[in-house]
PDB file of C-alpha atoms in Angstrom:
ATOM      1  CA  GLU L  56       0.020  -0.011   0.010  1.00  0.00           C
ATOM      2  CA  GLY L  57       2.830   2.393   0.816  1.00  0.00           C
ATOM      3  CA  GLN L  58       4.487   1.746  -2.540  1.00  0.00           C
ATOM      4  CA  GLY L  59       1.260   2.455  -4.413  1.00  0.00           C
ATOM      5  CA  ASN L  60       0.774   5.661  -2.469  1.00  0.00           C
ATOM      6  CA  ALA L  61       4.314   6.759  -3.323  1.00  0.00           C
ATOM      7  CA  LEU L  62       3.548   6.318  -7.035  1.00  0.00           C
ATOM      8  CA  THR L  63       0.137   7.974  -6.767  1.00  0.00           C
ATOM      9  CA  VAL L  64       1.617  11.024  -5.036  1.00  0.00           C
ATOM     10  CA  LYS L  65       4.069  11.543  -7.896  1.00  0.00           C
ATOM     11  CA  LEU L  66       1.270  11.419 -10.471  1.00  0.00           C
ATOM     12  CA  LEU L  67      -0.953  13.752  -8.462  1.00  0.00           C
ATOM     13  CA  ASN L  68       1.974  16.180  -8.120  1.00  0.00           C
ATOM     14  CA  ALA L  69       2.442  16.045 -11.913  1.00  0.00           C
ATOM     15  CA  LEU L  70      -1.238  16.841 -12.474  1.00  0.00           C
ATOM     16  CA  ASP L  71      -0.992  19.739 -10.018  1.00  0.00           C
ATOM     17  CA  LYS L  72       2.022  21.134 -11.914  1.00  0.00           C
ATOM     18  CA  ILE L  73       0.158  20.876 -15.234  1.00  0.00           C
ATOM     19  CA  ALA L  74      -2.789  22.746 -13.726  1.00  0.00           C
ATOM     20  CA  ARG L  75      -0.347  25.506 -12.739  1.00  0.00           C
ATOM     21  CA  ASP L  76       1.147  25.515 -16.281  1.00  0.00           C
ATOM     22  CA  GLN L  77       4.449  24.189 -14.926  1.00  0.00           C
ATOM     23  CA  ASN L  78       5.066  21.517 -17.517  1.00  0.00           C
ATOM     24  CA  LEU L  79       8.782  21.128 -16.844  1.00  0.00           C
ATOM     25  CA  ALA L  80       8.042  20.400 -13.189  1.00  0.00           C
ATOM     26  CA  ALA L  81       5.373  17.920 -14.302  1.00  0.00           C
ATOM     27  CA  VAL L  82       7.921  16.176 -16.519  1.00  0.00           C
ATOM     28  CA  ASN L  83      10.262  15.894 -13.520  1.00  0.00           C
ATOM     29  CA  GLN L  84       7.472  14.307 -11.447  1.00  0.00           C
ATOM     30  CA  VAL L  85       6.642  11.794 -14.153  1.00  0.00           C
ATOM     31  CA  SER L  86      10.338  10.997 -14.553  1.00  0.00           C
ATOM     32  CA  ALA L  87      10.534  10.387 -10.801  1.00  0.00           C
ATOM     33  CA  PHE L  88       7.495   8.061 -11.183  1.00  0.00           C
ATOM     34  CA  ILE L  89       9.295   6.093 -13.900  1.00  0.00           C
ATOM     35  CA  ASN L  90      12.451   5.825 -11.797  1.00  0.00           C
ATOM     36  CA  GLN L  91      10.444   4.536  -8.836  1.00  0.00           C
ATOM     37  CA  VAL L  92       8.637   1.985 -10.969  1.00  0.00           C
ATOM     38  CA  GLU L  93      12.003   0.762 -12.226  1.00  0.00           C
ATOM     39  CA  ASP L  94      13.183   0.451  -8.615  1.00  0.00           C
ATOM     40  CA  PHE L  95      10.051  -1.475  -7.672  1.00  0.00           C
ATOM     41  CA  VAL L  96      10.682  -3.940 -10.517  1.00  0.00           C
ATOM     42  CA  VAL L  97      14.287  -4.488  -9.335  1.00  0.00           C
ATOM     43  CA  GLU L  98      13.026  -5.003  -5.774  1.00  0.00           C
ATOM     44  CA  ASN L  99      10.315  -7.478  -7.020  1.00  0.00           C
ATOM     45  CA  ILE L 100       7.533  -5.248  -5.725  1.00  0.00           C
ATOM     46  CA  LEU L 101       6.206  -5.100  -9.305  1.00  0.00           C
ATOM     47  CA  THR L 102       6.552  -7.713 -11.991  1.00  0.00           C
ATOM     48  CA  PRO L 103       8.484  -6.726 -15.112  1.00  0.00           C
ATOM     49  CA  GLU L 104       5.195  -6.774 -16.996  1.00  0.00           C
ATOM     50  CA  GLN L 105       3.500  -4.455 -14.502  1.00  0.00           C
ATOM     51  CA  GLY L 106       6.539  -2.132 -14.588  1.00  0.00           C
ATOM     52  CA  ALA L 107       6.613  -2.078 -18.376  1.00  0.00           C
ATOM     53  CA  ALA L 108       2.906  -1.200 -18.582  1.00  0.00           C
ATOM     54  CA  LEU L 109       3.271   1.648 -16.094  1.00  0.00           C
ATOM     55  CA  ILE L 110       6.387   2.987 -17.752  1.00  0.00           C
ATOM     56  CA  THR L 111       4.838   2.852 -21.220  1.00  0.00           C
ATOM     57  CA  ALA L 112       1.795   4.785 -20.007  1.00  0.00           C
ATOM     58  CA  ALA L 113       4.025   7.333 -18.264  1.00  0.00           C
ATOM     59  CA  GLU L 114       6.158   7.785 -21.381  1.00  0.00           C
ATOM     60  CA  ASP L 115       3.046   8.239 -23.516  1.00  0.00           C
ATOM     61  CA  PHE L 116       1.924  10.940 -21.059  1.00  0.00           C
ATOM     62  CA  LEU L 117       5.323  12.602 -21.184  1.00  0.00           C
ATOM     63  CA  ASN L 118       5.038  12.778 -24.961  1.00  0.00           C
ATOM     64  CA  THR L 119       1.964  14.953 -24.526  1.00  0.00           C
ATOM     65  CA  LEU L 120       3.922  17.369 -22.312  1.00  0.00           C
ATOM     66  CA  VAL L 121       7.082  17.699 -24.325  1.00  0.00           C
ATOM     67  CA  PRO L 122       6.693  19.239 -27.743  1.00  0.00           C
TER      68      PRO L 122
END
């Protein structure tokens, strides 16, 4: 539960930054999310498949923020 909350907080922070028109800060939050997902896969908290799905979704989202 704590791990899921840590990921959720990063995404909520990214949404908050977007709402404030701070896209660079949002990119940083999503990048932190990706890094944490990668760590969770290494620590066997997430399966590689779960990690890949989350990272792909996060990267797709980043592509909407970065022109």
